[in-house]
Short mmCIF file of C-alpha atoms in Angstrom, two decimals:
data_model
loop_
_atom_site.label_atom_id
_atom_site.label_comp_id
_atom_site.label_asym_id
_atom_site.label_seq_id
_atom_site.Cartn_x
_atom_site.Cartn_y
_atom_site.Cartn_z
CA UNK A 1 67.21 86.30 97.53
CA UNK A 2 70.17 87.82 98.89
CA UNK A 3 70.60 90.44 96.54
CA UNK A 4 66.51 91.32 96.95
CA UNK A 5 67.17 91.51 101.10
CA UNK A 6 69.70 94.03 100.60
CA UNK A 7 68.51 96.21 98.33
CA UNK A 8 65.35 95.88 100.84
CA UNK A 9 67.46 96.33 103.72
CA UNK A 10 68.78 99.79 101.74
CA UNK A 11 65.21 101.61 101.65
CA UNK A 12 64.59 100.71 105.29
CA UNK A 13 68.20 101.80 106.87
CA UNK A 14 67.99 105.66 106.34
CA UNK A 15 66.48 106.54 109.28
CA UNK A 16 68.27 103.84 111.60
CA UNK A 17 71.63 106.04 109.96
CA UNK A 18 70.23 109.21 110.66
CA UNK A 19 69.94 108.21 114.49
CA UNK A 20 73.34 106.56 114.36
CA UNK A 21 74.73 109.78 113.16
CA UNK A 22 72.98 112.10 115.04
CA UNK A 23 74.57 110.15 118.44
CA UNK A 24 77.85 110.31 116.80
CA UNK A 25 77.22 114.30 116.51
CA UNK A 26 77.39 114.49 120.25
CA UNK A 27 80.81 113.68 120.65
CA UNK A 28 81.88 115.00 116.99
CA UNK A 29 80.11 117.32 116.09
CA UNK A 30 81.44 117.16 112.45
CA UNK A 31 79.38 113.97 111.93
CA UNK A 32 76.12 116.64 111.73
CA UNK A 33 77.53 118.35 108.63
CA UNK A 34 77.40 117.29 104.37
CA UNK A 35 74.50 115.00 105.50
CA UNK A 36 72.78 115.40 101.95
CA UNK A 37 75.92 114.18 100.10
CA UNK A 38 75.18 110.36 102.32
CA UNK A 39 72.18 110.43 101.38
CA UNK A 40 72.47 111.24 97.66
CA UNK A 41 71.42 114.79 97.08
CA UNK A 42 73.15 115.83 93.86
CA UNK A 43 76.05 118.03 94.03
CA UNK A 44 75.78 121.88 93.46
CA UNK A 45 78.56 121.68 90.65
CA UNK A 46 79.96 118.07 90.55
CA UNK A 47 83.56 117.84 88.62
CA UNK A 48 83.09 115.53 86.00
CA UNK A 49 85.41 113.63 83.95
CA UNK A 50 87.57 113.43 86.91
CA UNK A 51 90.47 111.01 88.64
CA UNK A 52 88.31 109.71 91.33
CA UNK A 53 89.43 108.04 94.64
CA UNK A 54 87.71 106.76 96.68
CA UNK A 55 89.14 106.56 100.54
CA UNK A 56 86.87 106.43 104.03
CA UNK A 57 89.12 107.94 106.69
CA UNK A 58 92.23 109.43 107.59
CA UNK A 59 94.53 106.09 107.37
CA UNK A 60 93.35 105.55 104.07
CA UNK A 61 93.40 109.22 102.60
CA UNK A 62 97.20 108.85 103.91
CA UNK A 63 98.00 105.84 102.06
CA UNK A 64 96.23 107.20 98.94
CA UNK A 65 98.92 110.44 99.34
CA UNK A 66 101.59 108.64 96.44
CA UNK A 67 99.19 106.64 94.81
CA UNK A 68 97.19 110.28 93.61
CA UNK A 69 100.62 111.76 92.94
CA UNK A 70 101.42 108.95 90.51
CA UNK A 71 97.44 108.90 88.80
CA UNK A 72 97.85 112.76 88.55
CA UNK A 73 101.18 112.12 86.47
CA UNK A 74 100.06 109.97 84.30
CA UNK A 75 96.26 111.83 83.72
CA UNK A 76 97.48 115.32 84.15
CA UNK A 77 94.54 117.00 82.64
CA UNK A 78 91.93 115.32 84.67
CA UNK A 79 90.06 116.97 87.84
CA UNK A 80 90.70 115.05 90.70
CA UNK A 81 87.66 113.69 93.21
CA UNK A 82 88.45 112.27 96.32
CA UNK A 83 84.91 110.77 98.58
CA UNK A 84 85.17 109.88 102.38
CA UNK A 85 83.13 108.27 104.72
CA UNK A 86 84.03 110.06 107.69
CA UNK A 87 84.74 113.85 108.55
CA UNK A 88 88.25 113.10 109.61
CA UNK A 89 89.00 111.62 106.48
CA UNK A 90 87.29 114.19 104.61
CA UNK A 91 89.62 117.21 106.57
CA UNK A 92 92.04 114.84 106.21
CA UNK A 93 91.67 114.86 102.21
CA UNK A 94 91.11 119.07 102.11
CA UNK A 95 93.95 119.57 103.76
CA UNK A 96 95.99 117.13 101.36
CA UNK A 97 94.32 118.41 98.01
CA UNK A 98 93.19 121.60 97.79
CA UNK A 99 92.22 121.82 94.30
CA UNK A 100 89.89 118.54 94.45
CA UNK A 101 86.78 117.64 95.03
CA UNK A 102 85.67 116.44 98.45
CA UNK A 103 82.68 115.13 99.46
CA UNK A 104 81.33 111.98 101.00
CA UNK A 105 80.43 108.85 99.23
CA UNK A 106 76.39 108.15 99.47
CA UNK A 107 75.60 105.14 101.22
CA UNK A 108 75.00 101.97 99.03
CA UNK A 109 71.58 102.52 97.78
CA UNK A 110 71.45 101.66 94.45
CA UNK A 111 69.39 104.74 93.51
CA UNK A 112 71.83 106.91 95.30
CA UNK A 113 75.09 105.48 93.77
CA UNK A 114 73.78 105.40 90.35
CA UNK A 115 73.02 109.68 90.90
CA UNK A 116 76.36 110.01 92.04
CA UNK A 117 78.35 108.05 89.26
CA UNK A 118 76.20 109.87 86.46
CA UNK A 119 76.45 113.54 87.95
CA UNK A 120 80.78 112.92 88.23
CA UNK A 121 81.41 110.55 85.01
CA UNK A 122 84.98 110.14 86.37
CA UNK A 123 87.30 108.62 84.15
CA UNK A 124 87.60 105.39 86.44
CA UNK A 125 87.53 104.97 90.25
CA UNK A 126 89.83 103.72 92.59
CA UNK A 127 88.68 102.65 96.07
CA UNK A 128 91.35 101.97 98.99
CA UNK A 129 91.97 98.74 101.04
CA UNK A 130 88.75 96.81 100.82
CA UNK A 131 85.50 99.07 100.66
CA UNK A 132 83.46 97.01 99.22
CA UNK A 133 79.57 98.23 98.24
CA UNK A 134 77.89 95.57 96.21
CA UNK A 135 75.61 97.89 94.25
CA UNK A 136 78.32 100.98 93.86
CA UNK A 137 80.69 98.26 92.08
CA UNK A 138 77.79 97.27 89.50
CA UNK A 139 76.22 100.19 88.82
CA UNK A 140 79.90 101.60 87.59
CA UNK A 141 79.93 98.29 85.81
CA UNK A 142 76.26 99.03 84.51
CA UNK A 143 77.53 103.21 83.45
CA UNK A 144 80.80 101.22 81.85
CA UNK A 145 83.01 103.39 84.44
CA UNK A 146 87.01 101.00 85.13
CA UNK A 147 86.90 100.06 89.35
CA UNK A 148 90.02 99.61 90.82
CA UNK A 149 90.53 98.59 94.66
CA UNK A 150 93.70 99.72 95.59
CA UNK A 151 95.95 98.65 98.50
CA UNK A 152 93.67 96.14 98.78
CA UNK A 153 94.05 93.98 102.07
CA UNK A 154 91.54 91.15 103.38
CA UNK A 155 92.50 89.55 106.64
CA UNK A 156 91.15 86.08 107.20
CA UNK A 157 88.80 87.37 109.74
CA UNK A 158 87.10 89.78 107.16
CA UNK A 159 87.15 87.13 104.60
CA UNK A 160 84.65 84.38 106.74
CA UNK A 161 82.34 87.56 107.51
CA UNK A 162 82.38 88.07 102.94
CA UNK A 163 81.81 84.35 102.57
CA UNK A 164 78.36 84.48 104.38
CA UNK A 165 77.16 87.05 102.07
CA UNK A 166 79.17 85.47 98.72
CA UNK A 167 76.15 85.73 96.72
CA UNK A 168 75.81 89.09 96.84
CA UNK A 169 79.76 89.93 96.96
CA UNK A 170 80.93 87.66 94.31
CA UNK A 171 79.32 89.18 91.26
CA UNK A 172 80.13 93.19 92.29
CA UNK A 173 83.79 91.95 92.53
CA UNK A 174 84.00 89.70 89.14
CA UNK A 175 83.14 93.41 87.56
CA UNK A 176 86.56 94.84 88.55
CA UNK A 177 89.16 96.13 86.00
CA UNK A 178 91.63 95.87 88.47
CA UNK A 179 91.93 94.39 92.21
CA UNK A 180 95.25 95.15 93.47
CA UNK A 181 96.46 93.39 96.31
CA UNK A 182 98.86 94.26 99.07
CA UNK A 183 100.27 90.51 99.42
CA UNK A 184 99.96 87.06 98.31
CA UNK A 185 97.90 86.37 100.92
CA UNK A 186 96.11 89.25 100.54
CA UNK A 187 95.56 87.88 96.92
CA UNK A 188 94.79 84.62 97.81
CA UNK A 189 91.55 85.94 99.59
CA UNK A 190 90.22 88.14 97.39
CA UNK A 191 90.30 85.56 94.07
CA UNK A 192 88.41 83.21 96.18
CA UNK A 193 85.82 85.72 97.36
CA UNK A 194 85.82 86.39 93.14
CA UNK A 195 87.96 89.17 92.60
CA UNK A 196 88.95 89.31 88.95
CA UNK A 197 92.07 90.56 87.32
CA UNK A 198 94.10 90.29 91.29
CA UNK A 199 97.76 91.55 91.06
CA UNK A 200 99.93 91.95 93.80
CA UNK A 201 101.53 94.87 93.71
CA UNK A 202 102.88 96.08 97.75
CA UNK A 203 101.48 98.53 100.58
CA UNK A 204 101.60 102.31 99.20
CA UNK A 205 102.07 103.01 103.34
CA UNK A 206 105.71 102.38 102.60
CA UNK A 207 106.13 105.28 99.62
CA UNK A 208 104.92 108.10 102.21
CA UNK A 209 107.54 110.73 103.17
CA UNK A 210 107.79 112.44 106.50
CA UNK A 211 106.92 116.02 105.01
CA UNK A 212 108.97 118.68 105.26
CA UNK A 213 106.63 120.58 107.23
CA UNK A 214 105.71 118.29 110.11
CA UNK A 215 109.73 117.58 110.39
CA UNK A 216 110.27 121.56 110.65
CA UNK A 217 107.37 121.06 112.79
CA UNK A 218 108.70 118.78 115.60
CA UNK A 219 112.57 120.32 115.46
CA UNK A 220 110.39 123.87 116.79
CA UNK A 221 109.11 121.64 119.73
CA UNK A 222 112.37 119.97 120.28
CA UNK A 223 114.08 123.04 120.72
CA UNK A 224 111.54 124.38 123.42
CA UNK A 225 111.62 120.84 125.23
CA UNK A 226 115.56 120.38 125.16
CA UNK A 227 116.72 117.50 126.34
CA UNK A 228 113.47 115.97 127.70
CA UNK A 229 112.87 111.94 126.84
CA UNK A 230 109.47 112.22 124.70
CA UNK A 231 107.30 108.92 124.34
CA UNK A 232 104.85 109.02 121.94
CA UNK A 233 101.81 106.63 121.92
CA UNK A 234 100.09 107.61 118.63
CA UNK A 235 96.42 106.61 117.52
CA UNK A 236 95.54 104.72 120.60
CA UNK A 237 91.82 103.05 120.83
CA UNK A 238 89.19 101.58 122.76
CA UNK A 239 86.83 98.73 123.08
CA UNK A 240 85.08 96.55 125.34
CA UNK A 241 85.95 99.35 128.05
CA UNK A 242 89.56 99.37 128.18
CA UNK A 243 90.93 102.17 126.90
CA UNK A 244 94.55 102.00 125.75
CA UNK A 245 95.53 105.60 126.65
CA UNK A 246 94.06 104.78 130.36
CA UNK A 247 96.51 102.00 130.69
CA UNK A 248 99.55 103.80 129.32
CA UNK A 249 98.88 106.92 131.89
CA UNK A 250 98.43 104.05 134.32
CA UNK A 251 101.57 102.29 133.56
CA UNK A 252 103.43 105.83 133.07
CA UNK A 253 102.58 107.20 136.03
CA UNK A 254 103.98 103.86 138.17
CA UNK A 255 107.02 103.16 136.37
CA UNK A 256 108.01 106.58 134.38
CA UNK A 257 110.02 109.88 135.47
CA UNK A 258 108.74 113.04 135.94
CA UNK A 259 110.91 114.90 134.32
CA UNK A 260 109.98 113.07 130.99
CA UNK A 261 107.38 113.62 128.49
CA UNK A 262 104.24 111.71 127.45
CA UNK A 263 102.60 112.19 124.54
CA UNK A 264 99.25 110.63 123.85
CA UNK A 265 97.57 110.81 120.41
CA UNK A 266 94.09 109.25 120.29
CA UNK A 267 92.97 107.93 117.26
CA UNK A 268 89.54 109.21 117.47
CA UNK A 269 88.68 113.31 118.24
CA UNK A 270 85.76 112.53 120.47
CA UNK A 271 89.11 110.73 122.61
CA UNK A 272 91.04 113.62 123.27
CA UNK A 273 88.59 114.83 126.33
CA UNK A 274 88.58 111.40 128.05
CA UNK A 275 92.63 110.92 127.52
CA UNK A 276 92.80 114.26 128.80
CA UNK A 277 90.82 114.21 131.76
CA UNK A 278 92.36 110.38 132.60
CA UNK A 279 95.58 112.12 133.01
CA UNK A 280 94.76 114.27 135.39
CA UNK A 281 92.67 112.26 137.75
CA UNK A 282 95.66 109.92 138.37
CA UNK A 283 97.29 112.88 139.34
CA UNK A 284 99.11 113.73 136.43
CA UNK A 285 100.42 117.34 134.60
CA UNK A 286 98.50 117.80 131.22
CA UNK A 287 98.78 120.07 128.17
CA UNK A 288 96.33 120.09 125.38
CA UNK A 289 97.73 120.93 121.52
CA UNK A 290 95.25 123.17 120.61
CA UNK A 291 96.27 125.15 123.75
CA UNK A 292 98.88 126.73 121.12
CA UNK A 293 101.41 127.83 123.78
CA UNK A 294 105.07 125.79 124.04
CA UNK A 295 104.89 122.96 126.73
CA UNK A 296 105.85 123.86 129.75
CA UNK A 297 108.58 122.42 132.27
CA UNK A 298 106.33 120.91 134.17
CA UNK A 299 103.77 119.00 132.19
CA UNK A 300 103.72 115.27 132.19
CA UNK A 301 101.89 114.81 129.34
CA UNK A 302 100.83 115.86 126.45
CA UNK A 303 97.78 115.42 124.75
CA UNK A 304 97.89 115.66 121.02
CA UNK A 305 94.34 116.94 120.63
CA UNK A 306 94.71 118.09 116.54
CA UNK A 307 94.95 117.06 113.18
CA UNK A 308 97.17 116.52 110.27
CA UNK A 309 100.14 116.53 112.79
CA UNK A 310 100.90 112.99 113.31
CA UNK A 311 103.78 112.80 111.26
CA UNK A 312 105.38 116.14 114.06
CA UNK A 313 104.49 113.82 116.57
CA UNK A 314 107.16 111.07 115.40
CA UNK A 315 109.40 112.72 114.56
CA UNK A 316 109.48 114.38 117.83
CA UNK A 317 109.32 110.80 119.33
CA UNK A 318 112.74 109.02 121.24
CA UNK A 319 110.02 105.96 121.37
CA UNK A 320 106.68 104.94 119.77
CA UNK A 321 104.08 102.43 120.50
CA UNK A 322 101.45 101.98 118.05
CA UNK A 323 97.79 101.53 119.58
CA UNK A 324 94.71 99.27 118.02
CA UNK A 325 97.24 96.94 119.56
CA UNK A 326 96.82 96.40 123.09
CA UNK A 327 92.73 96.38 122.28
CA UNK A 328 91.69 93.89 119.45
CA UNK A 329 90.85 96.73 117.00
CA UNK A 330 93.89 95.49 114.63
CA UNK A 331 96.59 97.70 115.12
CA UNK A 332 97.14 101.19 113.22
CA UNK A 333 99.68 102.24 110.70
CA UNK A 334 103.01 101.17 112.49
CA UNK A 335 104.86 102.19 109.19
CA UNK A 336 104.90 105.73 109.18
CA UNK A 337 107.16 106.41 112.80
CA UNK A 338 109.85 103.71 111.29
CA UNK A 339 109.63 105.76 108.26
CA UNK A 340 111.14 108.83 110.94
CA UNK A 341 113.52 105.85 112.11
CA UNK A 342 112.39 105.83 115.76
CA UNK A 343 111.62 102.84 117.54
CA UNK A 344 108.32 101.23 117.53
CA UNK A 345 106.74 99.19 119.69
CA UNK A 346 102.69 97.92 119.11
CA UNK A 347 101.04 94.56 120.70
CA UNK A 348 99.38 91.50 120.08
CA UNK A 349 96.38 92.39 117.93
CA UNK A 350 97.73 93.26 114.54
CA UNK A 351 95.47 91.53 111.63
CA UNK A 352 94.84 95.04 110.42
CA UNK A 353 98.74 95.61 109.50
CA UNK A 354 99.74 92.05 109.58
CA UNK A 355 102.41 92.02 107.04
CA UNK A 356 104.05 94.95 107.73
CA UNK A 357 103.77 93.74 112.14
CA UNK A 358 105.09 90.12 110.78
CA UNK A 359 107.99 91.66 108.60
CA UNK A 360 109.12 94.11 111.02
CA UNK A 361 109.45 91.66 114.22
CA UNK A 362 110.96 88.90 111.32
CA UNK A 363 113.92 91.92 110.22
CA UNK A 364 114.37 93.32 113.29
CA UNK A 365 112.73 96.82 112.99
CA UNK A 366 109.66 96.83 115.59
CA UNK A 367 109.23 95.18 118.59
CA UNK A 368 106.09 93.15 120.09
CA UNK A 369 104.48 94.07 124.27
CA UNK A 370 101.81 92.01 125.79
CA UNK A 371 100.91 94.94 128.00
CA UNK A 372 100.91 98.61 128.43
CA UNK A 373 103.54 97.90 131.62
CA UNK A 374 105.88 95.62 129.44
CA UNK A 375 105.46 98.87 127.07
CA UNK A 376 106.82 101.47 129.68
CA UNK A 377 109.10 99.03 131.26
CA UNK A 378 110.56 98.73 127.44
CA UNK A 379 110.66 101.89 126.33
CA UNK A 380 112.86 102.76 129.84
CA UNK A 381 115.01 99.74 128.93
CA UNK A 382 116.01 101.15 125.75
CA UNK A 383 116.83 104.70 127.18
CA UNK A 384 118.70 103.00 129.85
CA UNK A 385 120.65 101.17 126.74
CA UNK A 386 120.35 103.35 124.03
CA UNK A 387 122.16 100.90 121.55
CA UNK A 388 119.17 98.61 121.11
CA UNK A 389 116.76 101.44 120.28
CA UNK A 390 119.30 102.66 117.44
CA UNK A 391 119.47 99.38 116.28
CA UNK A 392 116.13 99.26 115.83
CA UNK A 393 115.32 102.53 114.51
CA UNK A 394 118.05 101.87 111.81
CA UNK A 395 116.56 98.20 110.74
CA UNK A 396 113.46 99.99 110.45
CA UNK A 397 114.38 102.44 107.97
CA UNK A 398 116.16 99.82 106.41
CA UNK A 399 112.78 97.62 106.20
CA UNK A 400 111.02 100.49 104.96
CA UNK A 401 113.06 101.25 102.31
CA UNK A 402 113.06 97.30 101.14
CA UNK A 403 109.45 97.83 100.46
CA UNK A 404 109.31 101.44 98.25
CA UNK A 405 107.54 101.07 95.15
CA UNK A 406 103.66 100.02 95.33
CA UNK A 407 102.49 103.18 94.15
CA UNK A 408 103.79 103.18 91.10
CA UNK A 409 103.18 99.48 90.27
CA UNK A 410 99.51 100.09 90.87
CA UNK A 411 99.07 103.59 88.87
CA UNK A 412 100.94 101.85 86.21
CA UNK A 413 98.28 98.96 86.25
CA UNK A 414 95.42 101.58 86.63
CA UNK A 415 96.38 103.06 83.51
CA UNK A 416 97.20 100.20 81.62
CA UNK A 417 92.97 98.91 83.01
CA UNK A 418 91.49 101.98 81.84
CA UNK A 419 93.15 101.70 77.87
CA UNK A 420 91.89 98.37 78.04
CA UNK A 421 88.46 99.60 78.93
CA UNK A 422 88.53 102.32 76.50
#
């Protein structure tokens, strides 16, 4: 019955998508473009026989950066696809990889999937963290085509929502060749939800290196800021109507310095505007990115309105608060600034990274705030006493060098899945 509802539920949902995406288009415009490829319109000239990965936005095109590397070594004569469910994550990918194929993954409909699987034929597929479509999974099990899930995570909280709909769930995920898990816990959840062949095999976040580039990048900017303090507070979200980058300006403005720099970095493009334009109704100096022109003396902060740069951004950083944290959205990657070794602060709502939050607070790398004030008042603490930021920047190198090695552990179980298949 379940399974009948949702393939029902597929052949009614277009249109209620269509309006979905046309309000997203408002803010982001970029959510009006490649609407075919959602919907399933073959592709002009689809790659075929190809390495295909399959990661929805820009956290998890990221993470997928060492994983690819390691697949391409090991297939190096295969075509590489890489689907998205978002436009940032598809920029995100055509930046990375400009000899694949990028395109978005059609929604679930069974009709729709099954085009899109027999117009690519890839090799095998590997999808990131835990994007899980009932009727993608078996219809690659149906055209014979090896599905891995990757850097798979499942917090508790995602696990009751998969429970209510086990019927439907539990059969797509017995069909994988490989389910590769981030922890034991991790683990844990997905065998009971019916996972087969679970391995534990580490967070690919941790193999990611600053790039050359971006580090290039931010030693340009530090030479036109000099000796200016920067705080970074990177990927910052809302929800419920508080905004995180409102309540840092807020708590910057009452307990920072002028003469230092704040450097806000929403996690969302339609977010730049409003962080912006919060700024400078509390009074406050602002400077957009995409302005292109060195920041000046006097700005106060700095928006980081553009893309691909976050990794400039750290390294830039003296301090770094993580957002999705002070707003119960989960917390964002926290393991890319200690990979700069800067300091890193994030809050109380972390099930999104929980291992890597746990670990960090547990080895002394990261620290924990309640509230955007406890933030600032930290962040001044440390550059009052500079010895406890070192400290911590140096554990969290050290942490993040502990945990090197995922990506090769899972291409090498990829590989070993798909001989088995064949």
């Amino acid at each position: 019955m379940l399974s009948w509802f949702y393939q029902i539920l597929w052949q009614i949902a277009p249109p209620v998508i269509r309006y979905y995406l046309r309000r997203r288009a408002q803010k982001n415009p970029a959510y009006a473009e490649h609407w075919a490829e959602r919907f399933g319109q073959p592709h002009p000239s689809p790659v075929t026989d190809a390495v295909w990965l399959h990661a929805v936005s820009v956290g998890e095109t990221r993470a997928a950066q060492p994983l690819i590397a390691a697949l391409r070594r090991r297939f190096p004569d295969a075509p590489l696809l890489i689907t998205q469910m978002t436009p940032t994550g598809r920029a995100t990918a055509q930046a990375l990889y400009p000899d694949a194929q990028c395109r978005y993954l059609p929604y679930d409909r069974r009709d729709w999937v099954a085009q899109f699987l027999r117009e690519h034929r890839p090799l095998f597929g590997v999808v990131m963290e835990t994007e899980l479509w009932a009727n993608l999974l078996n219809e690659a099990h149906r055209q014979k085509i090896p599905m891995f899930v990757a850097n798979a995570r499942l917090s508790e909280k995602s696990a009751r929502g998969y429970r209510r709909i086990d019927a439907l769930i539990r059969p797509a995920l017995q069909t994988l060749a490989g389910c590769l898990a981030q922890t034991d816990e991790d683990a844990e959840r997905l065998r009971q939800l019916g996972a087969a062949n679970v391995s534990v095999c580490g967070n690919s976040k941790y193999d990611i290196a600053p790039p050359e580039d971006k580090i290039e990048l931010a030693a340009q900017w530090r030479r036109q800021l000099g000796r200016r303090r920067v705080f970074v507070a990177a990927s910052t979200r809302e929800k419920d109507g508080t905004d995180e980058a409102h309540e840092i300006v807020r708590a910057w403005r009452q307990h920072g310095c002028a003469d230092d720099l704040l450097v806000l970095v929403p996690r969302h493009p339609e977010r730049f505007g409003v962080a912006a334009e919060c700024a400078q109704s509390l009074g406050l100096t602002v400077q957009k990115r995409s302005s292109g022109e060195a920041v000046a003396p006097g700005t106060q902060v700095w928006v980081g309105d553009s893309m691909g740069e976050m990794f400039a951004y750290y390294a830039l950083a003296d301090a770094v608060f993580v957002g999705g944290s002070l707003v119960d959205t989960g917390c964002q990657n926290i393991i890319e600034p200690m990979s700069c070794g800067k300091p890193v602060l994030f809050g109380t709502s972390v099930y999104n990274f929980q291992a890597a939050c746990t670990g960090s607070l547990a080895f002394g790398a990261a620290r924990q705030i309640a509230s955007a004030d406890e933030l600032v008042q930290t962040v001044y603490r440390w550059w009052q006493n500079p010895e406890e930021a070192v400290a911590l920047a140096q554990r969290a190198v050290q942490f993040v060098a502990q945990h090197k090695g995922a990506s090769e552990r899972m291409a090498q179980r990829i590989e070993d899945g798909v001989k088995r298949k064949g």
